[in-house]
Amino acid sequence: MLGAVGQTIFLLRFVYQWLYSERKGESSLPLSFWVISFVGSLLILIYAGLRRDLVLLIGNSFGTLVYARNIVLLRREQARLTQTTSA
């Protein structure tokens, strides 16, 4: 069940990104895309750990780090833009 939920959340990031890009009329990846990716990947890692599935653990570890890094970078950018706007 945990693996299915994680995989579903992971899939939803593509649906979200598609709808977001359609609405904006351009391809863009918002912060929430990376958050959804991170949560789905983290759930898959938990599932892989419970199942002791080394392939899933290795396969999702790097992606989870990339998603977390993108979240940090986008948060920094948003903070910088907020400071510039309010100054």
mmCIF file with all atom_site columns, C-alpha atoms in Angstrom:
data_model
loop_
_atom_site.group_PDB
_atom_site.id
_atom_site.type_symbol
_atom_site.label_atom_id
_atom_site.label_alt_id
_atom_site.label_comp_id
_atom_site.label_asym_id
_atom_site.label_entity_id
_atom_site.label_seq_id
_atom_site.pdbx_PDB_ins_code
_atom_site.Cartn_x
_atom_site.Cartn_y
_atom_site.Cartn_z
_atom_site.occupancy
_atom_site.B_iso_or_equiv
_atom_site.pdbx_formal_charge
_atom_site.auth_seq_id
_atom_site.auth_comp_id
_atom_site.auth_asym_id
_atom_site.auth_atom_id
_atom_site.pdbx_PDB_model_num
ATOM 1  C CA . MET A 1 1  ? 0.000  0.000  0.000   1.00 0.00 ? 1  MET A CA 1
ATOM 2  C CA . LEU A 1 2  ? 2.793  2.429  0.918   1.00 0.00 ? 2  LEU A CA 1
ATOM 3  C CA . GLY A 1 3  ? 4.580  1.743  -2.377  1.00 0.00 ? 3  GLY A CA 1
ATOM 4  C CA . ALA A 1 4  ? 1.384  2.282  -4.353  1.00 0.00 ? 4  ALA A CA 1
ATOM 5  C CA . VAL A 1 5  ? 0.681  5.591  -2.587  1.00 0.00 ? 5  VAL A CA 1
ATOM 6  C CA . GLY A 1 6  ? 4.271  6.755  -3.121  1.00 0.00 ? 6  GLY A CA 1
ATOM 7  C CA . GLN A 1 7  ? 4.184  5.815  -6.795  1.00 0.00 ? 7  GLN A CA 1
ATOM 8  C CA . THR A 1 8  ? 0.822  7.557  -7.263  1.00 0.00 ? 8  THR A CA 1
ATOM 9  C CA . ILE A 1 9  ? 2.106  10.765 -5.669  1.00 0.00 ? 9  ILE A CA 1
ATOM 10 C CA . PHE A 1 10 ? 5.212  10.517 -7.816  1.00 0.00 ? 10 PHE A CA 1
ATOM 11 C CA . LEU A 1 11 ? 3.045  10.193 -10.943 1.00 0.00 ? 11 LEU A CA 1
ATOM 12 C CA . LEU A 1 12 ? 0.865  13.138 -9.906  1.00 0.00 ? 12 LEU A CA 1
ATOM 13 C CA . ARG A 1 13 ? 3.846  15.482 -10.203 1.00 0.00 ? 13 ARG A CA 1
ATOM 14 C CA . PHE A 1 14 ? 3.765  15.017 -13.969 1.00 0.00 ? 14 PHE A CA 1
ATOM 15 C CA . VAL A 1 15 ? 0.034  15.734 -14.084 1.00 0.00 ? 15 VAL A CA 1
ATOM 16 C CA . TYR A 1 16 ? 0.521  18.815 -11.909 1.00 0.00 ? 16 TYR A CA 1
ATOM 17 C CA . GLN A 1 17 ? 3.410  20.111 -14.035 1.00 0.00 ? 17 GLN A CA 1
ATOM 18 C CA . TRP A 1 18 ? 1.433  19.607 -17.249 1.00 0.00 ? 18 TRP A CA 1
ATOM 19 C CA . LEU A 1 19 ? -1.605 21.472 -15.921 1.00 0.00 ? 19 LEU A CA 1
ATOM 20 C CA . TYR A 1 20 ? 0.567  24.251 -14.484 1.00 0.00 ? 20 TYR A CA 1
ATOM 21 C CA . SER A 1 21 ? 2.439  24.709 -17.765 1.00 0.00 ? 21 SER A CA 1
ATOM 22 C CA . GLU A 1 22 ? -0.791 24.705 -19.771 1.00 0.00 ? 22 GLU A CA 1
ATOM 23 C CA . ARG A 1 23 ? -2.237 27.404 -17.549 1.00 0.00 ? 23 ARG A CA 1
ATOM 24 C CA . LYS A 1 24 ? 0.916  29.547 -17.846 1.00 0.00 ? 24 LYS A CA 1
ATOM 25 C CA . GLY A 1 25 ? 1.394  28.856 -21.537 1.00 0.00 ? 25 GLY A CA 1
ATOM 26 C CA . GLU A 1 26 ? 5.024  27.884 -20.951 1.00 0.00 ? 26 GLU A CA 1
ATOM 27 C CA . SER A 1 27 ? 6.984  24.999 -19.521 1.00 0.00 ? 27 SER A CA 1
ATOM 28 C CA . SER A 1 28 ? 7.925  25.746 -15.936 1.00 0.00 ? 28 SER A CA 1
ATOM 29 C CA . LEU A 1 29 ? 8.530  23.764 -12.794 1.00 0.00 ? 29 LEU A CA 1
ATOM 30 C CA . PRO A 1 30 ? 7.124  25.416 -9.668  1.00 0.00 ? 30 PRO A CA 1
ATOM 31 C CA . LEU A 1 31 ? 8.229  24.724 -6.102  1.00 0.00 ? 31 LEU A CA 1
ATOM 32 C CA . SER A 1 32 ? 5.192  22.516 -5.492  1.00 0.00 ? 32 SER A CA 1
ATOM 33 C CA . PHE A 1 33 ? 6.327  20.227 -8.343  1.00 0.00 ? 33 PHE A CA 1
ATOM 34 C CA . TRP A 1 34 ? 9.570  19.561 -6.496  1.00 0.00 ? 34 TRP A CA 1
ATOM 35 C CA . VAL A 1 35 ? 7.760  19.114 -3.165  1.00 0.00 ? 35 VAL A CA 1
ATOM 36 C CA . ILE A 1 36 ? 5.430  16.525 -4.710  1.00 0.00 ? 36 ILE A CA 1
ATOM 37 C CA . SER A 1 37 ? 8.442  14.801 -6.290  1.00 0.00 ? 37 SER A CA 1
ATOM 38 C CA . PHE A 1 38 ? 10.291 14.782 -2.962  1.00 0.00 ? 38 PHE A CA 1
ATOM 39 C CA . VAL A 1 39 ? 7.339  13.398 -0.972  1.00 0.00 ? 39 VAL A CA 1
ATOM 40 C CA . GLY A 1 40 ? 6.625  10.658 -3.520  1.00 0.00 ? 40 GLY A CA 1
ATOM 41 C CA . SER A 1 41 ? 10.268 9.686  -3.729  1.00 0.00 ? 41 SER A CA 1
ATOM 42 C CA . LEU A 1 42 ? 10.619 9.664  0.057   1.00 0.00 ? 42 LEU A CA 1
ATOM 43 C CA . LEU A 1 43 ? 7.608  7.346  0.391   1.00 0.00 ? 43 LEU A CA 1
ATOM 44 C CA . ILE A 1 44 ? 9.116  5.028  -2.221  1.00 0.00 ? 44 ILE A CA 1
ATOM 45 C CA . LEU A 1 45 ? 12.388 5.024  -0.247  1.00 0.00 ? 45 LEU A CA 1
ATOM 46 C CA . ILE A 1 46 ? 10.516 4.089  2.927   1.00 0.00 ? 46 ILE A CA 1
ATOM 47 C CA . TYR A 1 47 ? 8.695  1.341  1.051   1.00 0.00 ? 47 TYR A CA 1
ATOM 48 C CA . ALA A 1 48 ? 11.984 0.087  -0.427  1.00 0.00 ? 48 ALA A CA 1
ATOM 49 C CA . GLY A 1 49 ? 13.538 0.054  3.044   1.00 0.00 ? 49 GLY A CA 1
ATOM 50 C CA . LEU A 1 50 ? 10.644 -1.925 4.486   1.00 0.00 ? 50 LEU A CA 1
ATOM 51 C CA . ARG A 1 51 ? 10.873 -4.415 1.609   1.00 0.00 ? 51 ARG A CA 1
ATOM 52 C CA . ARG A 1 52 ? 14.683 -4.392 1.727   1.00 0.00 ? 52 ARG A CA 1
ATOM 53 C CA . ASP A 1 53 ? 14.720 -3.651 -1.995  1.00 0.00 ? 53 ASP A CA 1
ATOM 54 C CA . LEU A 1 54 ? 18.217 -2.412 -2.793  1.00 0.00 ? 54 LEU A CA 1
ATOM 55 C CA . VAL A 1 55 ? 17.319 -1.563 -6.400  1.00 0.00 ? 55 VAL A CA 1
ATOM 56 C CA . LEU A 1 56 ? 14.529 0.828  -5.362  1.00 0.00 ? 56 LEU A CA 1
ATOM 57 C CA . LEU A 1 57 ? 16.692 2.308  -2.619  1.00 0.00 ? 57 LEU A CA 1
ATOM 58 C CA . ILE A 1 58 ? 19.560 3.068  -4.978  1.00 0.00 ? 58 ILE A CA 1
ATOM 59 C CA . GLY A 1 59 ? 17.255 4.111  -7.814  1.00 0.00 ? 59 GLY A CA 1
ATOM 60 C CA . ASN A 1 60 ? 15.387 6.687  -5.733  1.00 0.00 ? 60 ASN A CA 1
ATOM 61 C CA . SER A 1 61 ? 18.164 7.962  -3.471  1.00 0.00 ? 61 SER A CA 1
ATOM 62 C CA . PHE A 1 62 ? 19.747 10.280 -6.016  1.00 0.00 ? 62 PHE A CA 1
ATOM 63 C CA . GLY A 1 63 ? 16.406 11.657 -7.187  1.00 0.00 ? 63 GLY A CA 1
ATOM 64 C CA . THR A 1 64 ? 15.363 12.416 -3.618  1.00 0.00 ? 64 THR A CA 1
ATOM 65 C CA . LEU A 1 65 ? 18.548 14.443 -3.119  1.00 0.00 ? 65 LEU A CA 1
ATOM 66 C CA . VAL A 1 66 ? 17.979 16.313 -6.396  1.00 0.00 ? 66 VAL A CA 1
ATOM 67 C CA . TYR A 1 67 ? 14.379 17.143 -5.449  1.00 0.00 ? 67 TYR A CA 1
ATOM 68 C CA . ALA A 1 68 ? 15.463 18.386 -2.024  1.00 0.00 ? 68 ALA A CA 1
ATOM 69 C CA . ARG A 1 69 ? 18.183 20.527 -3.586  1.00 0.00 ? 69 ARG A CA 1
ATOM 70 C CA . ASN A 1 70 ? 15.740 22.076 -6.057  1.00 0.00 ? 70 ASN A CA 1
ATOM 71 C CA . ILE A 1 71 ? 13.402 22.919 -3.177  1.00 0.00 ? 71 ILE A CA 1
ATOM 72 C CA . VAL A 1 72 ? 16.252 24.679 -1.349  1.00 0.00 ? 72 VAL A CA 1
ATOM 73 C CA . LEU A 1 73 ? 17.293 26.594 -4.479  1.00 0.00 ? 73 LEU A CA 1
ATOM 74 C CA . LEU A 1 74 ? 13.756 27.725 -5.286  1.00 0.00 ? 74 LEU A CA 1
ATOM 75 C CA . ARG A 1 75 ? 13.117 28.796 -1.680  1.00 0.00 ? 75 ARG A CA 1
ATOM 76 C CA . ARG A 1 76 ? 16.298 30.883 -1.763  1.00 0.00 ? 76 ARG A CA 1
ATOM 77 C CA . GLU A 1 77 ? 15.229 32.456 -5.043  1.00 0.00 ? 77 GLU A CA 1
ATOM 78 C CA . GLN A 1 78 ? 11.769 33.242 -3.651  1.00 0.00 ? 78 GLN A CA 1
ATOM 79 C CA . ALA A 1 79 ? 13.309 34.807 -0.532  1.00 0.00 ? 79 ALA A CA 1
ATOM 80 C CA . ARG A 1 80 ? 15.658 36.895 -2.663  1.00 0.00 ? 80 ARG A CA 1
ATOM 81 C CA . LEU A 1 81 ? 12.775 38.081 -4.868  1.00 0.00 ? 81 LEU A CA 1
ATOM 82 C CA . THR A 1 82 ? 10.708 38.954 -1.785  1.00 0.00 ? 82 THR A CA 1
ATOM 83 C CA . GLN A 1 83 ? 13.577 41.023 -0.379  1.00 0.00 ? 83 GLN A CA 1
ATOM 84 C CA . THR A 1 84 ? 14.086 42.795 -3.714  1.00 0.00 ? 84 THR A CA 1
ATOM 85 C CA . THR A 1 85 ? 10.381 43.541 -4.071  1.00 0.00 ? 85 THR A CA 1
ATOM 86 C CA . SER A 1 86 ? 9.991  44.860 -0.531  1.00 0.00 ? 86 SER A CA 1
ATOM 87 C CA . ALA A 1 87 ? 13.154 47.008 -0.722  1.00 0.00 ? 87 ALA A CA 1
#
